Short mmCIF file of C-alpha atoms and ligand atoms in Angstrom, two decimals:
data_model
loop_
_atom_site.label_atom_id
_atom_site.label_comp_id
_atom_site.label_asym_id
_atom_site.label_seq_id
_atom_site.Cartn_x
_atom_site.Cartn_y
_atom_site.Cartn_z
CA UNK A 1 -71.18 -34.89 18.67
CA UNK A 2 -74.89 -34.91 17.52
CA UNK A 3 -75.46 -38.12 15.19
CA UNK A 4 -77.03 -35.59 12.40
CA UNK A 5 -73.45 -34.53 11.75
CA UNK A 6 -72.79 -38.42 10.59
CA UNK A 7 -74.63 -37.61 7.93
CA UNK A 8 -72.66 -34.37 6.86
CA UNK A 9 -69.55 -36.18 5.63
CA UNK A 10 -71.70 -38.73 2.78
CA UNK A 11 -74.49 -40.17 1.84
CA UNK A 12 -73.65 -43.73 2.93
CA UNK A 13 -72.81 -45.19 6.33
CA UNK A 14 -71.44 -48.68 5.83
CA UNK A 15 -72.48 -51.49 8.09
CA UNK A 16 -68.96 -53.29 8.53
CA UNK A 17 -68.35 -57.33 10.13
CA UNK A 18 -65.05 -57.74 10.61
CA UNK A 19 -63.88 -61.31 11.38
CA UNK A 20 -60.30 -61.20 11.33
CA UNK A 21 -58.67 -58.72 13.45
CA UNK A 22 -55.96 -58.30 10.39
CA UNK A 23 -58.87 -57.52 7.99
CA UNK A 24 -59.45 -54.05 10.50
CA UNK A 25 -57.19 -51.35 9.78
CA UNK A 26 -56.73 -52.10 6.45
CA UNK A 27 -60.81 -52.21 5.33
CA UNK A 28 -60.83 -49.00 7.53
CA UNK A 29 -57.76 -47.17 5.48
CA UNK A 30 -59.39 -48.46 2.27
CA UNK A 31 -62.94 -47.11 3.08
CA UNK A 32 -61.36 -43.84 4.14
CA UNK A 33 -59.48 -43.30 1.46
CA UNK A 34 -62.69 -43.83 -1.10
CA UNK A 35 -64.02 -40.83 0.44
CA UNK A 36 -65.98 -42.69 3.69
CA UNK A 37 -65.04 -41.85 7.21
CA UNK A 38 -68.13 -42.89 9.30
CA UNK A 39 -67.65 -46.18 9.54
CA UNK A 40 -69.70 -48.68 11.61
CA UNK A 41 -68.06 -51.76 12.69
CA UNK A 42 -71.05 -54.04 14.02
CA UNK A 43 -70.39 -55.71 17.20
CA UNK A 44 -71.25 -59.42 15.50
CA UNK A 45 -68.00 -61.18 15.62
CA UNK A 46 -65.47 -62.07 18.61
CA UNK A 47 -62.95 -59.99 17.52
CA UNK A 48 -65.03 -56.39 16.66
CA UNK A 49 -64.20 -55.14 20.18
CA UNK A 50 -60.56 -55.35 19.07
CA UNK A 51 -61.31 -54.27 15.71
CA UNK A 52 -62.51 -50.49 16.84
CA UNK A 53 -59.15 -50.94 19.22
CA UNK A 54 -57.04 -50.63 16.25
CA UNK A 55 -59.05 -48.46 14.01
CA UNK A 56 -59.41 -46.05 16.92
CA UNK A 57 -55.68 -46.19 17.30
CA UNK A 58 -54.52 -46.01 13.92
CA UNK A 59 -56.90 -44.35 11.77
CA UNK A 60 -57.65 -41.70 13.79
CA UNK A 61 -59.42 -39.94 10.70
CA UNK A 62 -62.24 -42.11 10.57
CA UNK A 63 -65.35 -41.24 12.59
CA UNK A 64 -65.50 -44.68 14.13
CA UNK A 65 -68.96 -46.43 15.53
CA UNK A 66 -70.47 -49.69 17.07
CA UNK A 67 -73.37 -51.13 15.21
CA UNK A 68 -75.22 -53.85 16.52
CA UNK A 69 -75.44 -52.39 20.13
CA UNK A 70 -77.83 -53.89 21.87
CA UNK A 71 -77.28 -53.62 25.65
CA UNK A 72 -75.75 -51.22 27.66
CA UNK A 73 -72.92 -53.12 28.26
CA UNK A 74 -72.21 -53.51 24.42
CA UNK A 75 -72.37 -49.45 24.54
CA UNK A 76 -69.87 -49.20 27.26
CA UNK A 77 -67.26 -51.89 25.61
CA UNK A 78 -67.44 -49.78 22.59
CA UNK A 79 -66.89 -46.68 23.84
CA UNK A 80 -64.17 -47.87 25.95
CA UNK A 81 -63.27 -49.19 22.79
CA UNK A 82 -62.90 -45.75 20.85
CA UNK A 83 -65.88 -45.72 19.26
CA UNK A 84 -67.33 -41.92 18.72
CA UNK A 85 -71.55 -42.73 18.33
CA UNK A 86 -73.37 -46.28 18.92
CA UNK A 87 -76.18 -47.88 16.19
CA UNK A 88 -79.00 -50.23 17.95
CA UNK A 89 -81.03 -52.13 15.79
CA UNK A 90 -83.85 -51.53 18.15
CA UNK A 91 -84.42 -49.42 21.20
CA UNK A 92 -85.13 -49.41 24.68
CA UNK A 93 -85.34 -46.43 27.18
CA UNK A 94 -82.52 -48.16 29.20
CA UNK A 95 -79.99 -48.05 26.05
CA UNK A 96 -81.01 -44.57 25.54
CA UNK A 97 -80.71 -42.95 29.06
CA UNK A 98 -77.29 -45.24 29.23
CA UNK A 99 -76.00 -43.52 25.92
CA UNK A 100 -77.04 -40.17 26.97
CA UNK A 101 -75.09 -40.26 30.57
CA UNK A 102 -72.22 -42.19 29.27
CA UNK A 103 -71.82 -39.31 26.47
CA UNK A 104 -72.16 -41.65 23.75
CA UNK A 105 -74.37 -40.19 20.68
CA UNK A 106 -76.81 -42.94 19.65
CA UNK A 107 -78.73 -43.81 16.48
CA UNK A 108 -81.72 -45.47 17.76
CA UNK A 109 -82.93 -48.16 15.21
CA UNK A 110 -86.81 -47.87 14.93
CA UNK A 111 -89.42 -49.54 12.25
CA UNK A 112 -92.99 -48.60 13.98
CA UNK A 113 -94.59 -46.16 14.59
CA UNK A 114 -94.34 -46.86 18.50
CA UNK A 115 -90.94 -47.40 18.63
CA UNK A 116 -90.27 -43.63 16.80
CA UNK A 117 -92.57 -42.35 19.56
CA UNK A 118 -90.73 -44.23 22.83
CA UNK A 119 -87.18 -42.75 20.95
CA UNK A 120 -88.84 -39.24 20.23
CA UNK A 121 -89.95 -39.52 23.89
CA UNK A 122 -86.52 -40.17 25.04
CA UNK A 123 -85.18 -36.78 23.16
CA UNK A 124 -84.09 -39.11 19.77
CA UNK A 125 -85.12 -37.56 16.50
CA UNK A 126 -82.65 -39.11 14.52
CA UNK A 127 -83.06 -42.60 13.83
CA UNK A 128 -81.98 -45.69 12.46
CA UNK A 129 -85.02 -46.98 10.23
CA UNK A 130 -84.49 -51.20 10.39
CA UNK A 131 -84.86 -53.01 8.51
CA UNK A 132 -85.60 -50.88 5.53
CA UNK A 133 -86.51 -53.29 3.23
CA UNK A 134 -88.56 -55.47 5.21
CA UNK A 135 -89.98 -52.91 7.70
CA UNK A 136 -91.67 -51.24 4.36
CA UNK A 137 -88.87 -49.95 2.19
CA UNK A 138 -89.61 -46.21 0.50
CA UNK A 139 -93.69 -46.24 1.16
CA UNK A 140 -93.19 -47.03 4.56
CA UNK A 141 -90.78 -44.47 4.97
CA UNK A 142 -93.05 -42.11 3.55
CA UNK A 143 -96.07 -42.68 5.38
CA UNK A 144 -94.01 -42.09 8.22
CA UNK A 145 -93.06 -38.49 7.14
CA UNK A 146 -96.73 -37.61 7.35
CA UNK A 147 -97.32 -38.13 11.71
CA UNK A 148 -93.23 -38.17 12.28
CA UNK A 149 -92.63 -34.68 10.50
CA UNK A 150 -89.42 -33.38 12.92
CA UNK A 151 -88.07 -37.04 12.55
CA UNK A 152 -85.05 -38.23 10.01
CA UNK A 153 -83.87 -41.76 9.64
CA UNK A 154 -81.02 -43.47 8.39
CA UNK A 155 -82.37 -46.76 6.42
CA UNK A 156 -80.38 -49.73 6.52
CA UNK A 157 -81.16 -53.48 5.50
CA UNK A 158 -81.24 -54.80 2.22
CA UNK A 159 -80.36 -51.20 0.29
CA UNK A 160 -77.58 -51.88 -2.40
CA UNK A 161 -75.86 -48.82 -4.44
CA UNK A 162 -78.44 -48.86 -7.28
CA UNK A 163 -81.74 -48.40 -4.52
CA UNK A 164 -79.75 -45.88 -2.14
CA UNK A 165 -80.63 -42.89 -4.23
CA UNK A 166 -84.16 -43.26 -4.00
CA UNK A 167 -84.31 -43.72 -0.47
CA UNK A 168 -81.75 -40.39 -0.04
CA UNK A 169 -84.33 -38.33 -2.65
CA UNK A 170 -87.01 -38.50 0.57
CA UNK A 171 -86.92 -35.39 2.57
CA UNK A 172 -86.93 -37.50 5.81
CA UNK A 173 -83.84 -39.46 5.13
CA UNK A 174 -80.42 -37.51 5.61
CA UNK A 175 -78.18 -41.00 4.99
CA UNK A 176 -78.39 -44.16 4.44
CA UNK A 177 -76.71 -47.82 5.66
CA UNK A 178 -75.63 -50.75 3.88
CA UNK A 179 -73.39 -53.53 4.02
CA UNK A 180 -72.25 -53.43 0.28
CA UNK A 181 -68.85 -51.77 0.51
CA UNK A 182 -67.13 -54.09 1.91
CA UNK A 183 -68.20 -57.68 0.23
CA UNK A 184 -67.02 -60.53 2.00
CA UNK A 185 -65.20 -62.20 -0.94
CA UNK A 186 -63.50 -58.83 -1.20
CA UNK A 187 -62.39 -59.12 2.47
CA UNK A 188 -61.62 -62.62 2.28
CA UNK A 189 -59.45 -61.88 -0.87
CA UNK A 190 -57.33 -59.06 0.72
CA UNK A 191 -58.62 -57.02 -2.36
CA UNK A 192 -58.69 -54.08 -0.66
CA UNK A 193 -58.80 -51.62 -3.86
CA UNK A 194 -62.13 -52.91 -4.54
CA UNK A 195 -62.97 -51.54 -1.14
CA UNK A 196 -61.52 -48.24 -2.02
CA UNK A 197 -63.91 -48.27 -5.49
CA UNK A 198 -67.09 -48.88 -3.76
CA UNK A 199 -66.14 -46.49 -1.16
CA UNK A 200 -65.84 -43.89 -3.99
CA UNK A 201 -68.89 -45.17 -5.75
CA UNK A 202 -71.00 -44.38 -2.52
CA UNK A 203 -69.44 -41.14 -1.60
CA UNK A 204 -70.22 -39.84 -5.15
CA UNK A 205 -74.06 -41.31 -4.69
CA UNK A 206 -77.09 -38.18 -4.80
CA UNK A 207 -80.59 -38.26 -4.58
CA UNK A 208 -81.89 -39.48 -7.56
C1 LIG B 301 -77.36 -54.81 9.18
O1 LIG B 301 -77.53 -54.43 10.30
O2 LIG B 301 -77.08 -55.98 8.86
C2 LIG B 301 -77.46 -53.78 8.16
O3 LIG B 301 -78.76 -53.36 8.12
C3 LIG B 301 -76.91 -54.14 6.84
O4 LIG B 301 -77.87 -54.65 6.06
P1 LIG B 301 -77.48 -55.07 4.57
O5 LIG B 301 -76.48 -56.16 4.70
O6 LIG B 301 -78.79 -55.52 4.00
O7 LIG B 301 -76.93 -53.83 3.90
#
């Protein structure tokens, strides 16, 4: 797989902590079922290795990934893990060589100018931009466009469902990451039909 294709099946890739291994295959089904199938399940809690066991195993229709890679030993648990594609929130030439030979597509998270450059360098074109809001938000994003023109990025921090259509009207940003579809007190609350909504709400999100 080449990461661009994540961003054929929506505009939204959400950003996923999962603390209870329970909480996994159900969040995943209810995601799915709103219309989202990339999911990225963030390697932040004890249990998230076990987490993409299950939705691996028994949701085999979601595209499943590992956010929050930041070693190459985090990229080899997850894709011994089932995971499809790996998200760093920075990068290193060592992640990205390990990625490449292990076969593991990788969305490189960048917010300078010399980090695009050492990922562009390394054969990445398609990049995390991280994070959005506090790296520079829209203007940043556009300045970059201007030296960076055969680069896209997927923005995630601090975008909510009422600021993702701005950032998906730029040219250079194919999809975009957030942690609002699944709320914790929505998690916490077994409430997975709220889940399901925002899912829905995000799939159905355009360029404004
Ligand atoms: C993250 O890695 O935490 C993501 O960028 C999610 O950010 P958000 O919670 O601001 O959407």
């Amino acid at each position: 797989m080449n990461t661009l294709e994540l961003a054929g099946h929506g505009p939204v890739i959400p950003v996923i902590v999962i603390n209870q291994l329970a909480d996994a295959v159900p969040m995943a089904r209810a995601l799915v079922e709103g219309g989202v199938k990339v999911l990225e399940v963030t390697l932040r809690t004890p249990v998230a290795l076990q987490c993409m066991e299950a939705i691996a195993r028994e949701v085999p229709e979601a595209i499943l990934g590992a956010g929050t890679v930041r070693s190459v030993a985090d990229a080899k648990a997850a894709l011994n893990a089932g995971c499809k594609f790996a998200v760093s929130p920075g990068y290193t030439s060592e992640i990205g060589r390990a990625c490449r030979e292990m076969g593991l597509p990788l969305l490189p998270g960048t917010a300078t100018g010399s980090e695009v450059m050492q990922a562009n360098a390394d054969g990445y074109f398609f990049l995390k931009f991280f994070p959005a809001m506090q790296a520079g938000g829209i203007p940043m994003l556009k300045a970059l466009a201007g030296p960076f023109t055969d680069v896209v990025f997927c923005p995630t921090g601090g975008i909510t469902l009422e600021t993702a259509p701005q950032f998906l009207a730029l040219p250079n940003v194919k999809v975009c990451g957030g942690s609002w579809l699944t709320p914790a007190d929505a998690v916490k609350a077994g409430d997975w039909a709220r889940i399901t909504q925002l899912a829905k709400e995000a799939a159905a999100l355009r360029a404004a």
